[in-house]
Coordinates of C-alpha atoms in Angstrom, one line a residue:
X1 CA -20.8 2.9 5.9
X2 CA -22.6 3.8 2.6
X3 CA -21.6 2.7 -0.4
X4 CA -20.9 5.4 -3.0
X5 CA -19.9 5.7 -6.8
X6 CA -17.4 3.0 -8.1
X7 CA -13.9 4.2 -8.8
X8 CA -13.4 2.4 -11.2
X9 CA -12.5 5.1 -14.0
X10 CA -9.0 6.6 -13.8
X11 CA -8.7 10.2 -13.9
X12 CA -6.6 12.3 -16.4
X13 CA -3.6 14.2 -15.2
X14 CA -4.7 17.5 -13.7
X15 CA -7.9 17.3 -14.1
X16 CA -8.5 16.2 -10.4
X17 CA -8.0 19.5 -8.8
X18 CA -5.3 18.2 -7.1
X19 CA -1.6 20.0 -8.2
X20 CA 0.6 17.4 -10.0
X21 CA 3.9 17.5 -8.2
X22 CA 7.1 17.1 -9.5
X23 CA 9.4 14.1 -9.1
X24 CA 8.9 11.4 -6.4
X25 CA 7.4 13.1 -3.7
X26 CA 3.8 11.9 -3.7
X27 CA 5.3 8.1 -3.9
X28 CA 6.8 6.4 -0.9
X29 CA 10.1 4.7 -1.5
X30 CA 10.1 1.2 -2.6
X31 CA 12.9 -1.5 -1.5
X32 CA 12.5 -0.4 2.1
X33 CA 11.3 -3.4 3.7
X34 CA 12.0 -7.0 3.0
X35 CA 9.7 -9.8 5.1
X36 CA 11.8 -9.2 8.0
X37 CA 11.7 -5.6 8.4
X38 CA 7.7 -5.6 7.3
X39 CA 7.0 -8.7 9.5
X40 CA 8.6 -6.5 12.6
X41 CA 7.1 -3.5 12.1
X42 CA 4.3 -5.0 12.1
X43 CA 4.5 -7.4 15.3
X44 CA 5.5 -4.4 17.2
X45 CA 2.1 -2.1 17.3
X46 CA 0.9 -6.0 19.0
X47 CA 2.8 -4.9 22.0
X48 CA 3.0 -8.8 22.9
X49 CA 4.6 -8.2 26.9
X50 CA 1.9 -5.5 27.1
X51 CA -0.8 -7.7 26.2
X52 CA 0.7 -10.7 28.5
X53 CA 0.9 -8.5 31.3
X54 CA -1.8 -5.8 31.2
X55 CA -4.2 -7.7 28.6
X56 CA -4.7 -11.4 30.1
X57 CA -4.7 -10.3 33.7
X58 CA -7.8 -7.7 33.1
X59 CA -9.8 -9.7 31.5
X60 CA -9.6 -12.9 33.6
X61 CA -10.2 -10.7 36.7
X62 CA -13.3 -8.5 35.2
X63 CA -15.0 -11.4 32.9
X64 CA -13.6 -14.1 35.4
X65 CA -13.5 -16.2 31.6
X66 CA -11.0 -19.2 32.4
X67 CA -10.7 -20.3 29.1
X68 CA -9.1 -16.9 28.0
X69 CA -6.2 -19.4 25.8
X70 CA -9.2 -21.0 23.7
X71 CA -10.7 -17.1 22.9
X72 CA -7.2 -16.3 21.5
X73 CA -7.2 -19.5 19.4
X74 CA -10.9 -18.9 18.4
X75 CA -9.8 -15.3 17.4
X76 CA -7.0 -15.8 15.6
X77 CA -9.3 -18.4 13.4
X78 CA -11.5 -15.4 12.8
X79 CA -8.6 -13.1 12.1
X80 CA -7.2 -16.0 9.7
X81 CA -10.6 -16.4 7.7
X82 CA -10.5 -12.2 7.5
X83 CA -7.1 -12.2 6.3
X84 CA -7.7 -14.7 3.4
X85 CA -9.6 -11.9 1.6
X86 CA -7.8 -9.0 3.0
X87 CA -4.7 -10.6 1.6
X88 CA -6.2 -11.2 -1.5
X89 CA -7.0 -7.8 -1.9
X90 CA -3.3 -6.4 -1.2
X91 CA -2.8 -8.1 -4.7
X92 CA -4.7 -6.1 -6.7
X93 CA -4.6 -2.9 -4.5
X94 CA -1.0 -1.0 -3.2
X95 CA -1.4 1.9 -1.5
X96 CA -0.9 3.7 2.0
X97 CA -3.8 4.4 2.8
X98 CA -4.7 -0.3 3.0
X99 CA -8.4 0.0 4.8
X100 CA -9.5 2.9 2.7
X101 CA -7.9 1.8 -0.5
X102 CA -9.4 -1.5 0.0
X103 CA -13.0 -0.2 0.9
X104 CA -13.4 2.1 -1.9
X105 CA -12.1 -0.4 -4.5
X106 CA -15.2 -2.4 -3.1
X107 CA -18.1 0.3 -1.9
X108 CA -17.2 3.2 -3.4
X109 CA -15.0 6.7 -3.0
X110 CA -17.6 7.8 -0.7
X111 CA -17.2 5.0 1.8
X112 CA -13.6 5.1 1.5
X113 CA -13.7 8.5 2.4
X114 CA -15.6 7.4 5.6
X115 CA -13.5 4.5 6.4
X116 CA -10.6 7.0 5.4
X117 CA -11.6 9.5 8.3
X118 CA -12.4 6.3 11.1
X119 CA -8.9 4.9 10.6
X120 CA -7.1 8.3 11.0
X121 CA -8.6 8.7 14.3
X122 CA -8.6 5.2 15.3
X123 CA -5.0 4.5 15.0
X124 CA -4.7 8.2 16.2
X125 CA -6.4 6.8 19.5
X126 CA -4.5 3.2 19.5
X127 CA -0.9 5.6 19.7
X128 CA -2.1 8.7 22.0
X129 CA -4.1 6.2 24.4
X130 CA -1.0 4.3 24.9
X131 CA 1.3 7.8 25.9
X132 CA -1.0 7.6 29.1
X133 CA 0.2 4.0 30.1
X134 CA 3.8 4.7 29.4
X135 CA 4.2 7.5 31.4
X136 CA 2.4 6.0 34.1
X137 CA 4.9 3.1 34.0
X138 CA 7.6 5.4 33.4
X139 CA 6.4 7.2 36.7
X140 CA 6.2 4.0 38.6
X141 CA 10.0 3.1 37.6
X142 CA 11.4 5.9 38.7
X143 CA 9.4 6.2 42.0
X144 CA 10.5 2.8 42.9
X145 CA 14.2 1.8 41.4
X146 CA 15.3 6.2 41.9
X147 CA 12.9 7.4 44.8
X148 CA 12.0 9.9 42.6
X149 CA 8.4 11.3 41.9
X150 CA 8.5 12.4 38.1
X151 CA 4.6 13.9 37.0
X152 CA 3.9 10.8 33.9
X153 CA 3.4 13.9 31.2
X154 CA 7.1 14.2 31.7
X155 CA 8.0 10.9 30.1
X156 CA 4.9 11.1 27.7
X157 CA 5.8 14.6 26.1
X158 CA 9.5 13.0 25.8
X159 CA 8.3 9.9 24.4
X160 CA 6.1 11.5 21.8
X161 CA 8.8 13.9 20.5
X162 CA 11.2 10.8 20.4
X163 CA 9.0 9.3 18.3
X164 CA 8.2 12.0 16.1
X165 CA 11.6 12.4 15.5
X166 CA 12.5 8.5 14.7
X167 CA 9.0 9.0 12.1
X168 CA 10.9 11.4 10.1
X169 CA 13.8 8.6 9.2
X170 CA 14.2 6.0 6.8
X171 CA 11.3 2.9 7.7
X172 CA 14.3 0.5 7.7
X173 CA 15.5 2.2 10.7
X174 CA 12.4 2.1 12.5
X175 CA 12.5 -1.2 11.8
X176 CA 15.6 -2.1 13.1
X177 CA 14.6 -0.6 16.3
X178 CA 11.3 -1.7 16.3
X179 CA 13.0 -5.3 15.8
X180 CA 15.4 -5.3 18.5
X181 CA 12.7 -4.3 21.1
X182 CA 10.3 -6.8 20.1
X183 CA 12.9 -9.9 19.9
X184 CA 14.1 -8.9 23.8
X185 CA 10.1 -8.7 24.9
X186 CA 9.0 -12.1 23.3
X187 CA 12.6 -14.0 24.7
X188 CA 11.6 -12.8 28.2
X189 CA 7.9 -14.2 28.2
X190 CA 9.1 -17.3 26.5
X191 CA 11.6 -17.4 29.1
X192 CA 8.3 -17.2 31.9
X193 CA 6.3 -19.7 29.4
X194 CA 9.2 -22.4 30.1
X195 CA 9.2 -21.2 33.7
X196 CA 5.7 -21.6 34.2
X197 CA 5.4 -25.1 32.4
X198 CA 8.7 -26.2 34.3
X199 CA 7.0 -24.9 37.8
X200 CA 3.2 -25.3 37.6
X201 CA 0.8 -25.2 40.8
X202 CA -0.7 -27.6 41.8
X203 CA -3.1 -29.0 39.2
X204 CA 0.0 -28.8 37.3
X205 CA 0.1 -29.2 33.7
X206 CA -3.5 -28.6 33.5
X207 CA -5.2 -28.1 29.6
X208 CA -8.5 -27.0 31.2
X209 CA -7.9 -23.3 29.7
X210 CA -9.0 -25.3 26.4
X211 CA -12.3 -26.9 27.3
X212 CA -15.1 -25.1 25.6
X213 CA -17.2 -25.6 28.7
X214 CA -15.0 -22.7 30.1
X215 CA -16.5 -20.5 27.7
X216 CA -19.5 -20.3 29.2
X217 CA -21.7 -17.2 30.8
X218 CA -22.3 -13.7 29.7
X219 CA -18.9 -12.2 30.2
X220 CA -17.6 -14.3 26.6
X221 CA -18.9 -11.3 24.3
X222 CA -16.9 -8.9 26.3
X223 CA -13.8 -11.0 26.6
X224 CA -13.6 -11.3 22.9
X225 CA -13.3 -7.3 22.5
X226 CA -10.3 -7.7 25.3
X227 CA -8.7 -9.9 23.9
X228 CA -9.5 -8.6 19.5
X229 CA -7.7 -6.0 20.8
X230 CA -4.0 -7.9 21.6
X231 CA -4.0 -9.1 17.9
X232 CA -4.5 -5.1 16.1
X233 CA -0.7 -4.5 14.4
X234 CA -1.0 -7.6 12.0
X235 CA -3.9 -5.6 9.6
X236 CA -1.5 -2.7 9.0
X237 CA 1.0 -4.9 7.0
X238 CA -0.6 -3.5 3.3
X239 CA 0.0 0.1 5.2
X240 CA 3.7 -0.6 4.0
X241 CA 3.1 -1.9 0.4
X242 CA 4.4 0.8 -1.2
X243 CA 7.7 0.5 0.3
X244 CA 8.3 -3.0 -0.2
X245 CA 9.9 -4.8 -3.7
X246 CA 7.2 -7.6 -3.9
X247 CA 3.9 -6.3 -2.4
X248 CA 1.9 -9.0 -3.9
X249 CA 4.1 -11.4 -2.6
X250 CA 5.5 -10.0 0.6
X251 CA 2.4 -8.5 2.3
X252 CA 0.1 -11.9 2.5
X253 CA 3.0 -13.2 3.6
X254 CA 3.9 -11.1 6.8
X255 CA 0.3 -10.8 7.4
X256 CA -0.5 -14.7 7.7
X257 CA 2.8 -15.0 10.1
X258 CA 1.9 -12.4 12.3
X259 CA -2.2 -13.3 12.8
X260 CA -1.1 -16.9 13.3
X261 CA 2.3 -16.0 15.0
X262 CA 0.2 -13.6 17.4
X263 CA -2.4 -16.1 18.3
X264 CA 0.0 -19.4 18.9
X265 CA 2.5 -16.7 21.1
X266 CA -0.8 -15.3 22.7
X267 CA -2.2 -18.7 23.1
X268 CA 0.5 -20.3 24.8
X269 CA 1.5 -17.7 27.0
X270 CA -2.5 -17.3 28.9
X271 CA -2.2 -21.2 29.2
X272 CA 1.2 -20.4 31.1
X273 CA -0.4 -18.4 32.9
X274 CA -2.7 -20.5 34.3
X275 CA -0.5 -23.1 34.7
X276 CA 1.2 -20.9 36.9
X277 CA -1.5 -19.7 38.8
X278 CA -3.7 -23.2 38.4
X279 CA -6.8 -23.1 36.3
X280 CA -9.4 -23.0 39.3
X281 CA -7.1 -19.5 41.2
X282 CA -6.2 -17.9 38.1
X283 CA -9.6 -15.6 38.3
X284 CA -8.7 -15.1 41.9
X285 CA -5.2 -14.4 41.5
X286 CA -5.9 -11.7 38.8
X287 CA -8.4 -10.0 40.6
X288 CA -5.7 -9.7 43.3
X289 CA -2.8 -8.4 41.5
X290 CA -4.3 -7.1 39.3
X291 CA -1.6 -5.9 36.2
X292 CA 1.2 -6.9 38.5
X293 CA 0.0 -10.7 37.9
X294 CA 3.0 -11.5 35.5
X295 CA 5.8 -9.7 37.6
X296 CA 4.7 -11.4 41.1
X297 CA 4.6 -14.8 39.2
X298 CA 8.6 -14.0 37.9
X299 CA 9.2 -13.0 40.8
X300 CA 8.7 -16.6 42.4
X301 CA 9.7 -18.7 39.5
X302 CA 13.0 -16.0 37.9
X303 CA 14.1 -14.2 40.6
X304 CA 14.0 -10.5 41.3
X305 CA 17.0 -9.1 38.5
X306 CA 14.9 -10.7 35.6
X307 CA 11.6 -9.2 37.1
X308 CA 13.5 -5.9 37.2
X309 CA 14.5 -6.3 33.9
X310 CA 10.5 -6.9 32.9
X311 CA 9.5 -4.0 34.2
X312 CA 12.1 -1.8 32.1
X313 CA 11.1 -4.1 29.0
X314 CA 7.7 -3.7 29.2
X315 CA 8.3 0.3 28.9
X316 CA 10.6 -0.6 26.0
X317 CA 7.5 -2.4 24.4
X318 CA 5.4 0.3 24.6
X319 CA 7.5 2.5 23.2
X320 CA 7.7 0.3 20.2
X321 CA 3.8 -0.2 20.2
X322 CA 3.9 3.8 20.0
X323 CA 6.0 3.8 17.1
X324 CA 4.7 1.8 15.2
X325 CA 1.0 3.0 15.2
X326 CA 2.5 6.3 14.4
X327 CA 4.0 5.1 11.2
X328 CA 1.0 3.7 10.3
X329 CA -1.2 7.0 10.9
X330 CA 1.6 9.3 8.8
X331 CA 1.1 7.0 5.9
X332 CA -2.9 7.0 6.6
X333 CA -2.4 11.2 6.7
X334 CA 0.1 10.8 3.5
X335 CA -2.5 8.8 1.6
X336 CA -5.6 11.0 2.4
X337 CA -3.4 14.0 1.4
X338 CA -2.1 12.6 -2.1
X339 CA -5.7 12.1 -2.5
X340 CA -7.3 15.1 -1.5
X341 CA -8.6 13.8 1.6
X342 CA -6.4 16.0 3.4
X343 CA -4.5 19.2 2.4
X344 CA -2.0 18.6 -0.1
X345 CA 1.0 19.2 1.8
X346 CA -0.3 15.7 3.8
X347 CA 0.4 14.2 0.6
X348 CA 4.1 14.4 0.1
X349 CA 7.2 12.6 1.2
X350 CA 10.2 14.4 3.3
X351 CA 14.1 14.9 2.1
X352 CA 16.4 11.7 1.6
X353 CA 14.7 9.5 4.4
X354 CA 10.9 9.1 2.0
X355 CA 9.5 9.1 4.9
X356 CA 5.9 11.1 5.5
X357 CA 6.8 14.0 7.2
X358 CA 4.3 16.3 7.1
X359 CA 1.7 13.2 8.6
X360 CA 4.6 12.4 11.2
X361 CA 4.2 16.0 12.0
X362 CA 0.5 15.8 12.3
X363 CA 0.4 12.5 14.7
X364 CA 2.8 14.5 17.0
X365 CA 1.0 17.5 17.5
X366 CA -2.0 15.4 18.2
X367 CA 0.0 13.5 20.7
X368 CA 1.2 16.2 22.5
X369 CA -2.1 18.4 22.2
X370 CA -4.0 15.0 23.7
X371 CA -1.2 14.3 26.7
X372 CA -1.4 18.2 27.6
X373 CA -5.1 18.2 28.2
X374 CA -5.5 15.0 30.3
X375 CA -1.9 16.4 32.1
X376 CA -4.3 19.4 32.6
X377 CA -7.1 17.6 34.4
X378 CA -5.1 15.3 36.5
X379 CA -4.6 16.9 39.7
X380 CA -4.2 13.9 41.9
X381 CA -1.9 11.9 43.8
X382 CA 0.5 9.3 41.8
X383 CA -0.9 6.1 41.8
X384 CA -4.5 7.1 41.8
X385 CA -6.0 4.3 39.6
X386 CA -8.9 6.7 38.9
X387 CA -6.1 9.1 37.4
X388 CA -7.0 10.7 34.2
X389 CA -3.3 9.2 32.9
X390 CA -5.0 5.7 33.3
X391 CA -8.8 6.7 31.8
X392 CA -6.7 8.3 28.9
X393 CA -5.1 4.8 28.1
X394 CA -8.7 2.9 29.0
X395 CA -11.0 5.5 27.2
X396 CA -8.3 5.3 23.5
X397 CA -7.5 2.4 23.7
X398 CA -10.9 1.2 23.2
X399 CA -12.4 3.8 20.9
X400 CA -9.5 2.5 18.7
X401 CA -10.0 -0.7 19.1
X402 CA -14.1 -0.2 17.9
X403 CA -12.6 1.5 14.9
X404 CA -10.7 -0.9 13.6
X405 CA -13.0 -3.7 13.9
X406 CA -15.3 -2.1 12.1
X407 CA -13.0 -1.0 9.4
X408 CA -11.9 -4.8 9.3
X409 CA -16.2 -5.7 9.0
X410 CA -16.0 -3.3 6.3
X411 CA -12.8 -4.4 4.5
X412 CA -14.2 -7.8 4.6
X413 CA -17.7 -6.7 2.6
X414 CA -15.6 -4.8 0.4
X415 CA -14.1 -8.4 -0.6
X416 CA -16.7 -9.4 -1.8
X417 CA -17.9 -6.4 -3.7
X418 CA -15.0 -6.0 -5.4
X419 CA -14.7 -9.8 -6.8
X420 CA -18.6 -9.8 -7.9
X421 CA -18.1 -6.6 -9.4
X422 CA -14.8 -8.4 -11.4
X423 CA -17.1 -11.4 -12.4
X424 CA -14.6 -13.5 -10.4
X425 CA -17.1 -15.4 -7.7
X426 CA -16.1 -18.6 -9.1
X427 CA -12.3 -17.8 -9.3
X428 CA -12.4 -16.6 -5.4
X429 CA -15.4 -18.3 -4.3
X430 CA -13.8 -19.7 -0.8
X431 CA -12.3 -16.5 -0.6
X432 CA -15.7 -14.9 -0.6
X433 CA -16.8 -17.5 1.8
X434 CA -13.8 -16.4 4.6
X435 CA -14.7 -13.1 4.1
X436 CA -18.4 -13.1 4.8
X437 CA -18.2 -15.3 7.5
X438 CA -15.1 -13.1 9.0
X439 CA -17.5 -9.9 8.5
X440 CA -20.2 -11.1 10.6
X441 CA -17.9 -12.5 13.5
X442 CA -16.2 -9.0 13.3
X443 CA -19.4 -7.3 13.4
X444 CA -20.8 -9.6 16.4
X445 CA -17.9 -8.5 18.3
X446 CA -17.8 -5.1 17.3
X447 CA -22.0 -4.8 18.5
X448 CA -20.9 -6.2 21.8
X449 CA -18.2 -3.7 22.3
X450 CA -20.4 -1.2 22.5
X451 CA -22.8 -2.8 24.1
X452 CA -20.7 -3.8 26.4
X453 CA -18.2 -0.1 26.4
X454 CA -19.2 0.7 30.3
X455 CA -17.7 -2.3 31.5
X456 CA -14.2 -1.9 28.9
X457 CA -13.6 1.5 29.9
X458 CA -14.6 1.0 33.6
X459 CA -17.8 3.2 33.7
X460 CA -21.0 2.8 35.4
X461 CA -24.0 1.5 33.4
X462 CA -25.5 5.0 33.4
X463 CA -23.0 7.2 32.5
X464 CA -22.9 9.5 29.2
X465 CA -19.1 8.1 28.4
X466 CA -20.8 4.8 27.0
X467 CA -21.6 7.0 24.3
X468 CA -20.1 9.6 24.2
X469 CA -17.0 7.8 23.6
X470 CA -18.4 5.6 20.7
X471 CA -19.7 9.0 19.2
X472 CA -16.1 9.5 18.5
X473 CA -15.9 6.7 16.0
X474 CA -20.0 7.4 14.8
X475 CA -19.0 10.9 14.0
X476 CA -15.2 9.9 12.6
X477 CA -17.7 7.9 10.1
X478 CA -20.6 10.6 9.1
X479 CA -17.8 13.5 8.8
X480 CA -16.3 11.2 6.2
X481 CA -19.5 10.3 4.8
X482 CA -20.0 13.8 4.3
X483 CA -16.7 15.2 2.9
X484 CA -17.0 11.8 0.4
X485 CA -20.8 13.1 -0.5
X486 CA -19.5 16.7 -1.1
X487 CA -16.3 15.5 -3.2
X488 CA -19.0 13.9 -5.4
X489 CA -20.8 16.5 -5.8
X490 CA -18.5 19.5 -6.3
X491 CA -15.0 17.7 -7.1
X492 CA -16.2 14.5 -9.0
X493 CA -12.3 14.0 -10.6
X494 CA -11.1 13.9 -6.8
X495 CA -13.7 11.4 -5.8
X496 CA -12.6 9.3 -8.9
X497 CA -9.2 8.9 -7.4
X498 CA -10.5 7.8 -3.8
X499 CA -8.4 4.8 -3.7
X500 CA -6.3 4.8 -6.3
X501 CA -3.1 6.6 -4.4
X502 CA 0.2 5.9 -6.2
X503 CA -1.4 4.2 -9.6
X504 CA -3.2 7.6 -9.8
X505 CA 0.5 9.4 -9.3
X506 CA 1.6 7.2 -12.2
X507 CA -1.0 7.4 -14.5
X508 CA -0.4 10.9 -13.6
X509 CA 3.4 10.6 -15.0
X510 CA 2.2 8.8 -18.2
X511 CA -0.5 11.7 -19.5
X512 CA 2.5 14.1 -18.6
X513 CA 4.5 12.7 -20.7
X514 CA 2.5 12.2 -23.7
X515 CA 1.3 16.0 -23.2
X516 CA 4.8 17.0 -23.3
X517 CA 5.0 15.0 -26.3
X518 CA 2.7 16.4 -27.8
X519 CA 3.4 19.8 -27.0
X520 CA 7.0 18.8 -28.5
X521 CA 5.7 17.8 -31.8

């Protein structure tokens, strides 16, 4: 991304182009979300029984790495370092729109605009990719516990209208849902941690997951964008700020839990796994069962009612993964549209619940418009892994995932920026220091996901989907480029308030008032 004009001036009230509206409705409510609520909201979009069951078992069978548990310890160090600035930042900065907000604070309301446009359609791939996995899941369930063949764009549309409905109500509902799902998912893999540990093969106990020297060969690069991918949730924390009472306080906090929360849970639950299995038959055993690695090891150690009841939780997960990310894209739409990024009516808030309505809407209709057309082109036979259902997962997932490692290698330049531009390099000097060194691991990783794209989203080397479906995230960034290059140009008020979201609304208030005043006197 570019880097474009500072926004550091603050724009007068309606001088932006953008209509001034009248009482709350451009301002999320506050008081929504305590560290509880904000912490589970957040954990959710990790999808932690997904990532244990689908996650782990596809990347020690394709990169045959045995020391998977050591990558999720050396990524949540990364993620750690990133977060020291990122949380930093989500001091001085409150506002929907978090990877944006933060980026054009540091490079610019041109760049934000960019990075404004990736994360709308990479957290708009995270959600619709994982509609494709639930349904085939959804599919499988019935098939097997009902003998019934349901087509899995039943259960998708039905999910996605679920969850646009639940986006229209108060966050603190969601999270209350989104909370009981995720406590029922993590007790059962505990449950198969202690399992595993009290049970192992025969190298028993074994720590060899954590020897460096299992690290080793060319599949490591590729492993890492696996496995980056099982921590995205914990970044979208600031998404909430405005609807917290203590953003400062509350939003480093939830986000340090969840990256080191994620990578201990993550962590431990691999090693399990090969405890389980045994280091030197894990690989083996993966390639062999593929995603149903996790159920046939319950089913030996649990018994067949609780590996019942991880099948029907792992759907439950999902469907909290999907809501989740769709709360996060509403308030990404409800950002952009407050600050003419989007239309206006993007930018305002829905009835009694505060919630984003009109970006809810939006996600939805994507949803839906996205599950129709691969429910279109997939005219084979249930089960088919091939099926369009499972490339629509693959081929989102991952473009997602690209996208917001590169916003995170962005966020993490904008750090900097932003304190050298403040004169504070000595105040936040080791803060600098995390960040820089986070941006370049980020950026490493993100180079070798697309160098290595044909191999995440099953491909061969020469096909045109390794970059086509890249493209989506280069062009997600030069369409924003552009419509930040034209607001400068032709709006330069609406480029000034890039960034700014609800300070702008409020600064707004105050010119109101003393033109009122004015007016009065």
């Amino acid at each position: 991304m570019t880097t474009g004009s500072s926004s550091t001036s603050r724009p007068s009230a309606g001088s932006s182009g953008i209509s001034t509206f009248k009482g709350q409705d451009r301002a999320l409510r506050a008081d929504r979300l305590g560290t509880g609520g904000l912490l589970l909201s957040v954990l959710a979009a990790t999808a932690p029984l997904m990532v244990v069951a689908g996650v782990m078992p596809t990347t020690f069978a394709v990169m045959g790495i045995v020391g998977q548990p050591l990558l999720f310890v050396l990524l949540g160090v990364v993620l750690v370092l990133f977060s020291v600035g990122y949380a930093e930042m989500s001091r001085h900065v409150h506002n929907a729109g978090a990877f944006y907000a933060y980026i054009s604070r540091g490079l610019g309301g041109t760049a934000g605009a960019s990075a404004a446009m990736l994360a709308l359609v990479a957290y708009n791939a995270l959600q619709v990719g994982i509609y494709g996995i639930f349904g085939f899941e959804v599919s499988g369930l019935f098939s097997t516990y009902l003998d019934t063949e349901v087509a899995w764009w039943i259960p998708a549309l039905l999910a996605a209208l679920a969850v646009g409905t639940l986006g229209w109500l108060k966050i603190d509902v969601n999270a209350r849902l989104l909370g009981v799902l995720l406590v029922i998912e993590v007790a059962l893999v505990v449950i198969f941690d202690i399992a595993a540990v009290a049970d192992p093969a025969k190298e028993g106990l074994s720590l060899h997951a954590f020897n460096p020297d299992t690290l080793s060969g060319a599949g490591v690069g590729t492993a890492l964008c696996f496995c980056i991918a099982a921590f995205l949730g914990f970044e979208q924390a600031p998404v909430y700020a405005e609807e917290t009472s203590k953003p400062h306080i509350l939003v480093p906090r939830v986000m340090f839990l969840a990256v080191g929360g994620v990578a201990v849970f993550l962590a431990i639950s691999c090693w399990a796994i090969t405890v389980a299995t045994g280091p030197s038959a894990v690989v083996g055993a993966s390639q062999k069962q593929s995603a149903g690695l996790l159920f046939f090891l319950t089913e030996e150690r649990l018994g067949s009612t609780f590996t019942d009841v991880l099948h029907v939780l792992f759907v439950t997960g999902m469907f909290a993964a999907m809501l989740s990310f769709h709360n996060v894209v509403a308030r990404y739409a409800f950002a952009m549209g407050r600050e003419g990024l989007l239309p206006q009516a993007f930018g305002r808030t829905t009835g009694t619940s505060g919630a984003p309505g009109t970006g809810s809407l939006l996600q939805t209709a994507v949803s839906v418009a996205v599950v129709a057309g691969f429910a279109i082109a997939d005219d084979g036979p249930v089960g088919d892994p091939t099926a369009p259902v499972l490339q629509l997962f693959t081929w989102a997932a991952n473009i997602g995932s690209l996208g917001v490692i590169l916003l995170m290698a962005a966020a993490s330049l904008s750090v900097v920026v932003f304190f050298v531009r403040r004169q504070a390099v000595a105040a936040q000097a080791w803060r600098l220091a995390t960040a820089t060194l986070s941006g370049i691991a980020l950026l490493a990783i993100a180079v070798y996901t697309i160098k290595d794209f044909d191999v995440l989203v099953g491909t061969g080397p020469d096909s045109s989907l390794n970059w086509v479906l890249p493209g989506i995230i280069g062009a997600a960034v030069v369409l924003g480029l552009v419509q930040g290059l034209v607001l400068r140009s032709r709006k330069p008020d609406v480029h000034a308030r890039i960034g700014l979201g609800n300070e702008a609304f409020q600064l707004d208030k105050v010119a109101e008032s003393a033109e009122s005043a004015e007016a009065a006197s």
